[in-house]
Short mmCIF file of N, CA and C in Angstrom, two decimals:
data_model
loop_
_atom_site.label_atom_id
_atom_site.label_comp_id
_atom_site.label_asym_id
_atom_site.label_seq_id
_atom_site.Cartn_x
_atom_site.Cartn_y
_atom_site.Cartn_z
N GLN A 1 -26.65 202.96 29.41
CA GLN A 1 -26.21 203.82 30.48
C GLN A 1 -25.70 202.94 31.63
N PRO A 2 -24.55 203.31 32.23
CA PRO A 2 -24.07 202.57 33.39
C PRO A 2 -24.97 202.80 34.59
N LEU A 3 -25.00 201.80 35.41
CA LEU A 3 -25.78 201.91 36.64
C LEU A 3 -25.10 202.88 37.60
N PRO A 4 -25.88 203.55 38.45
CA PRO A 4 -25.26 204.46 39.42
C PRO A 4 -24.40 203.67 40.41
N VAL A 5 -23.35 204.28 40.85
CA VAL A 5 -22.44 203.65 41.79
C VAL A 5 -23.04 203.72 43.18
N ALA A 6 -23.10 202.56 43.80
CA ALA A 6 -23.61 202.51 45.17
C ALA A 6 -22.55 203.10 46.10
N ALA A 7 -22.88 203.20 47.34
CA ALA A 7 -21.93 203.74 48.31
C ALA A 7 -20.61 202.98 48.20
N SER A 8 -19.53 203.69 48.25
CA SER A 8 -18.20 203.06 48.13
C SER A 8 -17.99 202.07 49.25
N ILE A 9 -17.42 200.95 48.87
CA ILE A 9 -17.07 199.96 49.87
C ILE A 9 -15.60 200.16 50.16
N VAL A 10 -15.32 200.55 51.36
CA VAL A 10 -13.94 200.78 51.76
C VAL A 10 -13.54 199.68 52.73
N ALA A 11 -12.46 199.03 52.38
CA ALA A 11 -11.96 197.98 53.27
C ALA A 11 -11.50 198.61 54.57
N PRO A 12 -11.78 197.95 55.68
CA PRO A 12 -11.32 198.50 56.95
C PRO A 12 -9.80 198.55 56.99
N ALA A 13 -9.31 199.55 57.66
CA ALA A 13 -7.86 199.69 57.80
C ALA A 13 -7.32 198.50 58.58
N PRO A 14 -6.17 197.97 58.14
CA PRO A 14 -5.62 196.84 58.89
C PRO A 14 -5.31 197.25 60.32
N GLN A 15 -5.62 196.36 61.22
CA GLN A 15 -5.38 196.62 62.63
C GLN A 15 -4.01 196.11 63.00
N ALA A 16 -3.25 196.91 63.69
CA ALA A 16 -1.93 196.47 64.14
C ALA A 16 -2.12 195.44 65.24
N ALA A 17 -1.22 194.49 65.27
CA ALA A 17 -1.26 193.49 66.33
C ALA A 17 -1.06 194.17 67.67
N ALA A 18 -1.75 193.66 68.66
CA ALA A 18 -1.61 194.23 69.99
C ALA A 18 -0.16 194.09 70.45
N PRO A 19 0.40 195.17 70.94
CA PRO A 19 1.79 195.08 71.39
C PRO A 19 1.91 194.12 72.57
N SER A 20 2.97 193.35 72.55
CA SER A 20 3.21 192.39 73.63
C SER A 20 3.51 193.14 74.91
N THR A 21 3.01 192.62 76.01
CA THR A 21 3.29 193.23 77.30
C THR A 21 4.61 192.72 77.86
N ARG A 22 5.17 191.70 77.22
CA ARG A 22 6.44 191.14 77.66
C ARG A 22 7.59 191.98 77.12
N PRO A 23 8.62 192.15 77.93
CA PRO A 23 9.79 192.87 77.40
C PRO A 23 10.46 192.01 76.33
N GLU A 24 11.03 192.70 75.33
CA GLU A 24 11.73 191.99 74.27
C GLU A 24 12.97 191.33 74.85
N PRO A 25 13.10 190.00 74.70
CA PRO A 25 14.26 189.33 75.29
C PRO A 25 15.55 189.73 74.57
N LYS A 26 16.55 190.05 75.36
CA LYS A 26 17.86 190.42 74.84
C LYS A 26 18.85 189.34 75.24
N VAL A 27 19.79 189.05 74.34
CA VAL A 27 20.81 188.05 74.61
C VAL A 27 22.15 188.57 74.10
N GLN A 28 23.21 187.96 74.62
CA GLN A 28 24.56 188.26 74.15
C GLN A 28 24.83 187.41 72.91
N GLY A 29 25.38 188.02 71.87
CA GLY A 29 25.68 187.29 70.65
C GLY A 29 26.80 187.97 69.90
N VAL A 30 27.10 187.43 68.73
CA VAL A 30 28.14 188.00 67.87
C VAL A 30 27.53 188.28 66.50
N ARG A 31 28.18 189.16 65.77
CA ARG A 31 27.73 189.51 64.42
C ARG A 31 28.70 188.92 63.41
N CYS A 32 28.12 188.37 62.35
CA CYS A 32 28.97 187.87 61.26
C CYS A 32 29.54 189.07 60.51
N SER A 33 30.40 188.80 59.54
CA SER A 33 31.02 189.90 58.80
C SER A 33 30.01 190.70 57.99
N ARG A 34 28.78 190.16 57.83
CA ARG A 34 27.71 190.88 57.12
C ARG A 34 26.71 191.49 58.09
N ASP A 35 27.07 191.52 59.38
CA ASP A 35 26.32 192.19 60.45
C ASP A 35 25.05 191.46 60.89
N HIS A 36 24.94 190.15 60.67
CA HIS A 36 23.80 189.39 61.18
C HIS A 36 24.11 188.92 62.60
N PHE A 37 23.12 189.01 63.48
CA PHE A 37 23.25 188.66 64.89
C PHE A 37 23.13 187.14 65.06
N ASN A 38 24.08 186.53 65.79
CA ASN A 38 24.15 185.07 65.92
C ASN A 38 24.49 184.62 67.33
N ASP A 39 24.16 183.35 67.59
CA ASP A 39 24.58 182.65 68.80
C ASP A 39 26.11 182.63 68.80
N PRO A 40 26.73 182.97 69.92
CA PRO A 40 28.20 182.99 69.95
C PRO A 40 28.84 181.61 69.72
N ARG A 41 28.06 180.52 69.87
CA ARG A 41 28.58 179.18 69.63
C ARG A 41 28.49 178.75 68.17
N ALA A 42 27.81 179.55 67.34
CA ALA A 42 27.55 179.17 65.95
C ALA A 42 28.83 179.13 65.13
N ARG A 43 28.94 178.12 64.29
CA ARG A 43 30.07 178.01 63.38
C ARG A 43 29.77 178.71 62.06
N TYR A 44 28.46 178.84 61.73
CA TYR A 44 28.04 179.49 60.50
C TYR A 44 26.89 180.45 60.83
N CYS A 45 26.80 181.55 60.09
CA CYS A 45 25.74 182.53 60.31
C CYS A 45 24.39 181.89 60.01
N ALA A 46 23.42 182.10 60.90
CA ALA A 46 22.08 181.55 60.74
C ALA A 46 21.32 182.22 59.61
N VAL A 47 21.74 183.41 59.19
CA VAL A 47 21.03 184.15 58.14
C VAL A 47 21.66 183.92 56.77
N CYS A 48 22.96 184.15 56.66
CA CYS A 48 23.61 184.09 55.34
C CYS A 48 24.49 182.87 55.14
N GLY A 49 24.79 182.14 56.21
CA GLY A 49 25.56 180.91 56.09
C GLY A 49 27.08 181.09 56.03
N ILE A 50 27.55 182.31 56.12
CA ILE A 50 28.99 182.56 56.06
C ILE A 50 29.66 181.98 57.31
N ALA A 51 30.88 181.49 57.13
CA ALA A 51 31.61 180.93 58.27
C ALA A 51 31.86 182.00 59.31
N MET A 52 31.65 181.64 60.57
CA MET A 52 31.78 182.62 61.65
C MET A 52 33.23 182.89 62.02
N HIS A 53 34.20 182.18 61.42
CA HIS A 53 35.59 182.49 61.74
C HIS A 53 35.96 183.88 61.24
N GLN A 54 35.09 184.47 60.40
CA GLN A 54 35.32 185.84 59.94
C GLN A 54 34.72 186.87 60.89
N ALA A 55 34.02 186.41 61.91
CA ALA A 55 33.37 187.32 62.86
C ALA A 55 34.40 187.92 63.81
N SER A 56 34.04 189.04 64.39
CA SER A 56 34.94 189.72 65.32
C SER A 56 34.95 189.06 66.70
N PHE A 57 33.92 188.29 67.03
CA PHE A 57 33.76 187.63 68.32
C PHE A 57 33.69 188.61 69.48
N ILE A 58 33.25 189.80 69.21
CA ILE A 58 32.96 190.77 70.26
C ILE A 58 31.49 190.58 70.62
N LEU A 59 31.23 190.24 71.89
CA LEU A 59 29.85 190.03 72.32
C LEU A 59 29.09 191.35 72.36
N VAL A 60 27.90 191.32 71.78
CA VAL A 60 27.00 192.47 71.81
C VAL A 60 25.63 191.99 72.26
N GLU A 61 24.84 192.88 72.82
CA GLU A 61 23.49 192.53 73.25
C GLU A 61 22.50 193.02 72.21
N ASP A 62 21.56 192.14 71.86
CA ASP A 62 20.53 192.50 70.88
C ASP A 62 19.30 191.63 71.13
N ALA A 63 18.23 191.91 70.38
CA ALA A 63 17.01 191.13 70.51
C ALA A 63 17.26 189.70 70.02
N ARG A 64 16.76 188.74 70.80
CA ARG A 64 16.92 187.34 70.43
C ARG A 64 15.99 187.01 69.27
N PRO A 65 16.52 186.42 68.19
CA PRO A 65 15.65 186.00 67.09
C PRO A 65 14.90 184.73 67.47
N PRO A 66 13.90 184.32 66.67
CA PRO A 66 13.28 183.02 66.91
C PRO A 66 14.36 181.94 66.90
N LEU A 67 14.21 180.95 67.78
CA LEU A 67 15.24 179.94 67.94
C LEU A 67 14.98 178.66 67.16
N GLY A 68 13.88 178.58 66.45
CA GLY A 68 13.60 177.41 65.64
C GLY A 68 12.11 177.21 65.46
N VAL A 69 11.76 176.02 64.96
CA VAL A 69 10.36 175.67 64.76
C VAL A 69 10.14 174.23 65.20
N LEU A 70 8.92 173.96 65.64
CA LEU A 70 8.46 172.58 65.83
C LEU A 70 7.66 172.24 64.59
N VAL A 71 8.11 171.23 63.85
CA VAL A 71 7.42 170.79 62.64
C VAL A 71 6.68 169.50 63.00
N PHE A 72 5.35 169.55 62.93
CA PHE A 72 4.53 168.42 63.32
C PHE A 72 4.39 167.43 62.17
N SER A 73 4.02 166.20 62.50
CA SER A 73 3.95 165.12 61.50
C SER A 73 2.93 165.41 60.41
N ASP A 74 1.95 166.29 60.66
CA ASP A 74 0.98 166.64 59.62
C ASP A 74 1.45 167.79 58.73
N GLY A 75 2.69 168.30 58.97
CA GLY A 75 3.25 169.37 58.17
C GLY A 75 3.06 170.76 58.76
N SER A 76 2.21 170.88 59.79
CA SER A 76 2.04 172.18 60.43
C SER A 76 3.28 172.49 61.26
N TYR A 77 3.46 173.75 61.59
CA TYR A 77 4.64 174.13 62.37
C TYR A 77 4.31 175.28 63.30
N HIS A 78 5.18 175.43 64.31
CA HIS A 78 5.05 176.52 65.27
C HIS A 78 6.44 177.13 65.46
N THR A 79 6.55 178.43 65.20
CA THR A 79 7.81 179.14 65.38
C THR A 79 8.04 179.37 66.86
N ILE A 80 9.26 179.07 67.32
CA ILE A 80 9.59 179.22 68.74
C ILE A 80 10.33 180.53 68.92
N ALA A 81 9.57 181.53 69.38
CA ALA A 81 10.14 182.85 69.58
C ALA A 81 10.03 183.30 71.03
N ASP A 82 9.23 182.60 71.82
CA ASP A 82 9.03 182.97 73.21
C ASP A 82 8.57 181.74 73.99
N ARG A 83 8.47 181.89 75.29
CA ARG A 83 7.99 180.81 76.15
C ARG A 83 6.63 180.36 75.65
N THR A 84 6.41 179.04 75.59
CA THR A 84 5.18 178.50 75.00
C THR A 84 4.65 177.36 75.86
N VAL A 85 3.34 177.38 76.11
CA VAL A 85 2.66 176.30 76.82
C VAL A 85 1.89 175.49 75.77
N ILE A 86 2.10 174.16 75.79
CA ILE A 86 1.53 173.26 74.79
C ILE A 86 0.51 172.34 75.46
N GLY A 87 -0.64 172.16 74.80
CA GLY A 87 -1.67 171.26 75.29
C GLY A 87 -2.89 171.31 74.41
N ARG A 88 -3.95 170.63 74.83
CA ARG A 88 -5.16 170.65 74.01
C ARG A 88 -6.04 171.85 74.35
N ASP A 89 -5.87 172.44 75.56
CA ASP A 89 -6.61 173.65 75.94
C ASP A 89 -5.77 174.41 76.96
N THR A 90 -4.91 175.29 76.48
CA THR A 90 -3.96 175.99 77.34
C THR A 90 -4.51 177.30 77.89
N SER A 91 -5.76 177.64 77.58
CA SER A 91 -6.29 178.95 77.95
C SER A 91 -6.36 179.20 79.45
N ASP A 92 -6.48 178.16 80.25
CA ASP A 92 -6.56 178.34 81.71
C ASP A 92 -5.22 178.30 82.41
N ASP A 93 -4.14 178.06 81.68
CA ASP A 93 -2.82 178.00 82.31
C ASP A 93 -2.45 179.40 82.83
N PRO A 94 -1.95 179.51 84.07
CA PRO A 94 -1.60 180.82 84.63
C PRO A 94 -0.59 181.60 83.78
N LEU A 95 0.39 180.92 83.18
CA LEU A 95 1.38 181.61 82.36
C LEU A 95 0.75 182.21 81.11
N VAL A 96 -0.22 181.52 80.54
CA VAL A 96 -0.92 182.03 79.36
C VAL A 96 -1.84 183.17 79.75
N ARG A 97 -2.60 183.00 80.85
CA ARG A 97 -3.52 184.05 81.30
C ARG A 97 -2.81 185.35 81.62
N THR A 98 -1.61 185.28 82.22
CA THR A 98 -0.89 186.51 82.58
C THR A 98 -0.06 187.06 81.42
N GLY A 99 -0.01 186.33 80.30
CA GLY A 99 0.76 186.80 79.15
C GLY A 99 2.24 186.47 79.23
N GLU A 100 2.64 185.65 80.20
CA GLU A 100 4.04 185.27 80.32
C GLU A 100 4.45 184.21 79.31
N ALA A 101 3.47 183.53 78.70
CA ALA A 101 3.76 182.48 77.73
C ALA A 101 2.74 182.51 76.61
N ASP A 102 3.18 182.09 75.43
CA ASP A 102 2.28 181.94 74.29
C ASP A 102 1.55 180.60 74.40
N PRO A 103 0.27 180.55 74.01
CA PRO A 103 -0.44 179.27 74.01
C PRO A 103 -0.21 178.53 72.69
N LEU A 104 -0.07 177.22 72.74
CA LEU A 104 -0.05 176.38 71.56
C LEU A 104 -1.03 175.24 71.82
N SER A 105 -2.28 175.47 71.40
CA SER A 105 -3.33 174.46 71.59
C SER A 105 -3.36 173.57 70.36
N LEU A 106 -3.22 172.26 70.58
CA LEU A 106 -3.16 171.30 69.50
C LEU A 106 -4.42 170.46 69.43
N ASN A 107 -4.84 170.13 68.21
CA ASN A 107 -5.96 169.23 68.00
C ASN A 107 -5.43 167.81 68.20
N ASP A 108 -6.09 167.05 69.06
CA ASP A 108 -5.62 165.71 69.39
C ASP A 108 -6.72 164.67 69.17
N PRO A 109 -6.81 164.11 67.97
CA PRO A 109 -7.84 163.09 67.72
C PRO A 109 -7.60 161.80 68.49
N THR A 110 -6.39 161.56 68.99
CA THR A 110 -6.10 160.34 69.73
C THR A 110 -6.39 160.45 71.22
N SER A 111 -6.73 161.63 71.70
CA SER A 111 -7.04 161.89 73.12
C SER A 111 -5.90 161.48 74.05
N THR A 112 -4.66 161.78 73.66
CA THR A 112 -3.50 161.46 74.49
C THR A 112 -2.82 162.72 75.01
N LEU A 113 -3.34 163.87 74.66
CA LEU A 113 -2.75 165.15 75.04
C LEU A 113 -3.47 165.72 76.25
N SER A 114 -2.72 166.15 77.24
CA SER A 114 -3.32 166.78 78.42
C SER A 114 -3.71 168.21 78.09
N ARG A 115 -4.60 168.79 78.92
CA ARG A 115 -4.99 170.19 78.70
C ARG A 115 -3.76 171.08 78.69
N VAL A 116 -2.91 170.94 79.69
CA VAL A 116 -1.60 171.60 79.71
C VAL A 116 -0.60 170.45 79.77
N HIS A 117 0.10 170.22 78.67
CA HIS A 117 0.93 169.04 78.52
C HIS A 117 2.41 169.32 78.76
N ALA A 118 2.93 170.36 78.09
CA ALA A 118 4.36 170.65 78.17
C ALA A 118 4.59 172.14 78.00
N GLU A 119 5.84 172.53 78.18
CA GLU A 119 6.21 173.94 78.06
C GLU A 119 7.57 174.04 77.37
N LEU A 120 7.71 175.06 76.53
CA LEU A 120 9.01 175.39 75.94
C LEU A 120 9.50 176.65 76.64
N ARG A 121 10.71 176.58 77.18
CA ARG A 121 11.31 177.73 77.86
C ARG A 121 12.56 178.13 77.09
N LEU A 122 12.70 179.41 76.83
CA LEU A 122 13.87 179.91 76.12
C LEU A 122 14.81 180.56 77.12
N THR A 123 16.03 180.05 77.16
CA THR A 123 17.05 180.56 78.06
C THR A 123 18.28 180.88 77.22
N GLY A 124 18.60 182.15 77.12
CA GLY A 124 19.71 182.53 76.25
C GLY A 124 19.40 182.11 74.83
N TRP A 125 20.27 181.27 74.26
CA TRP A 125 20.10 180.77 72.89
C TRP A 125 19.57 179.33 72.87
N ASP A 126 19.12 178.80 74.01
CA ASP A 126 18.68 177.42 74.09
C ASP A 126 17.18 177.32 74.29
N VAL A 127 16.60 176.25 73.73
CA VAL A 127 15.18 175.93 73.92
C VAL A 127 15.13 174.71 74.84
N HIS A 128 14.43 174.85 75.94
CA HIS A 128 14.25 173.76 76.90
C HIS A 128 12.81 173.29 76.80
N ILE A 129 12.62 171.97 76.88
CA ILE A 129 11.28 171.41 76.93
C ILE A 129 11.07 170.83 78.32
N VAL A 130 9.86 171.04 78.84
CA VAL A 130 9.51 170.58 80.19
C VAL A 130 8.14 169.91 80.12
N ASP A 131 8.05 168.67 80.59
CA ASP A 131 6.75 168.02 80.73
C ASP A 131 6.09 168.63 81.95
N ARG A 132 4.84 169.07 81.81
CA ARG A 132 4.15 169.74 82.91
C ARG A 132 3.28 168.77 83.71
N GLY A 133 3.73 167.52 83.85
CA GLY A 133 2.97 166.54 84.62
C GLY A 133 1.84 165.94 83.81
N SER A 134 2.04 165.80 82.52
CA SER A 134 1.00 165.28 81.63
C SER A 134 0.70 163.80 81.95
N THR A 135 -0.52 163.39 81.64
CA THR A 135 -0.94 162.01 81.90
C THR A 135 -0.17 161.01 81.05
N ASN A 136 -0.03 161.28 79.75
CA ASN A 136 0.58 160.32 78.84
C ASN A 136 2.03 160.62 78.50
N GLY A 137 2.60 161.64 79.12
CA GLY A 137 4.02 161.89 79.00
C GLY A 137 4.46 162.68 77.78
N THR A 138 5.65 163.25 77.92
CA THR A 138 6.36 163.93 76.84
C THR A 138 7.63 163.14 76.62
N PHE A 139 7.93 162.84 75.36
CA PHE A 139 9.06 162.00 75.02
C PHE A 139 9.98 162.73 74.05
N VAL A 140 11.28 162.41 74.10
CA VAL A 140 12.24 162.95 73.14
C VAL A 140 13.03 161.79 72.54
N TRP A 141 13.47 162.02 71.31
CA TRP A 141 14.28 161.03 70.60
C TRP A 141 15.30 161.79 69.78
N SER A 142 16.54 161.70 70.19
CA SER A 142 17.63 162.37 69.49
C SER A 142 18.18 161.46 68.42
N PRO A 143 18.66 162.04 67.30
CA PRO A 143 19.33 161.20 66.31
C PRO A 143 20.46 160.42 66.99
N GLY A 144 20.54 159.14 66.71
CA GLY A 144 21.55 158.29 67.32
C GLY A 144 21.07 157.54 68.54
N GLN A 145 19.93 157.94 69.12
CA GLN A 145 19.36 157.23 70.27
C GLN A 145 18.64 155.98 69.79
N ALA A 146 18.54 154.97 70.64
CA ALA A 146 17.88 153.73 70.28
C ALA A 146 16.36 153.86 70.25
N GLY A 147 15.79 154.78 71.04
CA GLY A 147 14.34 154.90 71.09
C GLY A 147 13.91 156.14 71.86
N TRP A 148 12.62 156.23 72.08
CA TRP A 148 12.04 157.38 72.78
C TRP A 148 12.41 157.34 74.26
N GLU A 149 12.65 158.51 74.82
CA GLU A 149 12.93 158.64 76.25
C GLU A 149 11.86 159.54 76.87
N ARG A 150 11.19 159.03 77.90
CA ARG A 150 10.16 159.83 78.58
C ARG A 150 10.82 160.85 79.49
N LEU A 151 10.35 162.09 79.42
CA LEU A 151 10.88 163.15 80.28
C LEU A 151 10.31 163.03 81.68
N THR A 152 11.13 163.31 82.65
CA THR A 152 10.67 163.39 84.03
C THR A 152 9.88 164.68 84.18
N PRO A 153 8.67 164.62 84.75
CA PRO A 153 7.86 165.85 84.88
C PRO A 153 8.63 166.96 85.59
N ASN A 154 8.48 168.16 85.09
CA ASN A 154 9.03 169.40 85.63
C ASN A 154 10.55 169.50 85.57
N GLU A 155 11.20 168.64 84.80
CA GLU A 155 12.65 168.74 84.59
C GLU A 155 12.91 169.20 83.17
N ALA A 156 13.69 170.25 83.01
CA ALA A 156 13.97 170.83 81.69
C ALA A 156 15.00 170.00 80.94
N ARG A 157 14.80 169.87 79.63
CA ARG A 157 15.74 169.19 78.73
C ARG A 157 15.99 170.12 77.55
N ILE A 158 17.24 170.32 77.19
CA ILE A 158 17.56 171.17 76.04
C ILE A 158 17.21 170.43 74.76
N LEU A 159 16.52 171.13 73.86
CA LEU A 159 16.24 170.58 72.54
C LEU A 159 17.39 170.94 71.61
N SER A 160 17.84 169.98 70.83
CA SER A 160 18.85 170.25 69.83
C SER A 160 18.23 170.03 68.46
N PRO A 161 18.73 170.72 67.43
CA PRO A 161 18.15 170.58 66.10
C PRO A 161 18.12 169.12 65.65
N GLY A 162 16.99 168.72 65.09
CA GLY A 162 16.80 167.35 64.63
C GLY A 162 16.18 166.44 65.67
N MET A 163 16.03 166.93 66.91
CA MET A 163 15.44 166.10 67.97
C MET A 163 13.94 165.98 67.74
N HIS A 164 13.43 164.76 67.94
CA HIS A 164 11.99 164.50 67.81
C HIS A 164 11.36 164.59 69.19
N VAL A 165 10.14 165.12 69.23
CA VAL A 165 9.40 165.28 70.47
C VAL A 165 8.02 164.67 70.28
N ALA A 166 7.53 163.97 71.28
CA ALA A 166 6.17 163.43 71.23
C ALA A 166 5.41 163.92 72.46
N PHE A 167 4.24 164.47 72.20
CA PHE A 167 3.31 164.91 73.24
C PHE A 167 2.17 163.90 73.21
N GLY A 168 2.21 162.90 74.09
CA GLY A 168 1.27 161.79 73.95
C GLY A 168 1.61 161.09 72.64
N ARG A 169 0.65 161.05 71.72
CA ARG A 169 0.91 160.43 70.41
C ARG A 169 1.16 161.45 69.30
N LEU A 170 1.11 162.72 69.60
CA LEU A 170 1.40 163.75 68.60
C LEU A 170 2.91 163.98 68.57
N SER A 171 3.50 163.94 67.38
CA SER A 171 4.96 164.10 67.31
C SER A 171 5.35 165.29 66.45
N ALA A 172 6.55 165.80 66.75
CA ALA A 172 7.10 166.95 66.03
C ALA A 172 8.62 166.82 66.03
N THR A 173 9.25 167.57 65.14
CA THR A 173 10.70 167.62 65.08
C THR A 173 11.12 169.06 65.32
N PHE A 174 12.12 169.25 66.17
CA PHE A 174 12.66 170.58 66.41
C PHE A 174 13.70 170.87 65.33
N GLU A 175 13.48 171.93 64.57
CA GLU A 175 14.42 172.34 63.54
C GLU A 175 14.87 173.76 63.82
N SER A 176 16.14 174.01 63.55
CA SER A 176 16.69 175.33 63.79
C SER A 176 17.87 175.57 62.86
N SER A 177 17.97 176.80 62.37
CA SER A 177 19.14 177.19 61.59
C SER A 177 20.28 177.57 62.51
N LEU A 178 20.03 177.58 63.81
CA LEU A 178 21.02 178.00 64.78
C LEU A 178 21.87 176.83 65.23
N ARG A 179 22.12 175.90 64.33
CA ARG A 179 22.97 174.75 64.65
C ARG A 179 24.36 175.24 65.05
N THR A 180 24.89 174.64 66.07
CA THR A 180 26.22 175.07 66.54
C THR A 180 27.31 174.09 66.18
N GLY A 181 26.95 172.99 65.62
CA GLY A 181 27.97 172.00 65.26
C GLY A 181 28.07 171.81 63.77
N GLY A 182 28.84 170.79 63.35
CA GLY A 182 29.12 170.33 62.02
C GLY A 182 28.54 170.96 60.90
#
């Protein structure tokens, strides 16, 4: 005889993510011939890869897609979809507390990362990196450069695809399908 069935175990209903209190960022862009929304400077569609010379080049406003990812040397990554504060403990940063920025807290075994080290700001279709006065600095290295360049605190620098970034001794590469050149 089979054993009696105990009380049914019902998995809890999935909880929807809390809606963001930030307004959805809108930007001006163009649509490729397959209707994908793109940076108006793009030569190829970021979604399907079709040449943008087939686009109508009529500017339209729509929700800005993620602008790329930071790929860290350990293989982890962070999608850049909104303003982001980077550090070893970003929970006390005013932008994070008010919900104006996403936190990106990194594990730093080398102890070279400040609590609030840097910030990513999205302006239109560009990602800007800003050193927030960190102790050990934020550095960038573009392909073709001879070496690392330390950022001046509180001055924004545009990240371009393939650019390397170092937060103290932690390094990452900015990658994006939104390449506007070659």
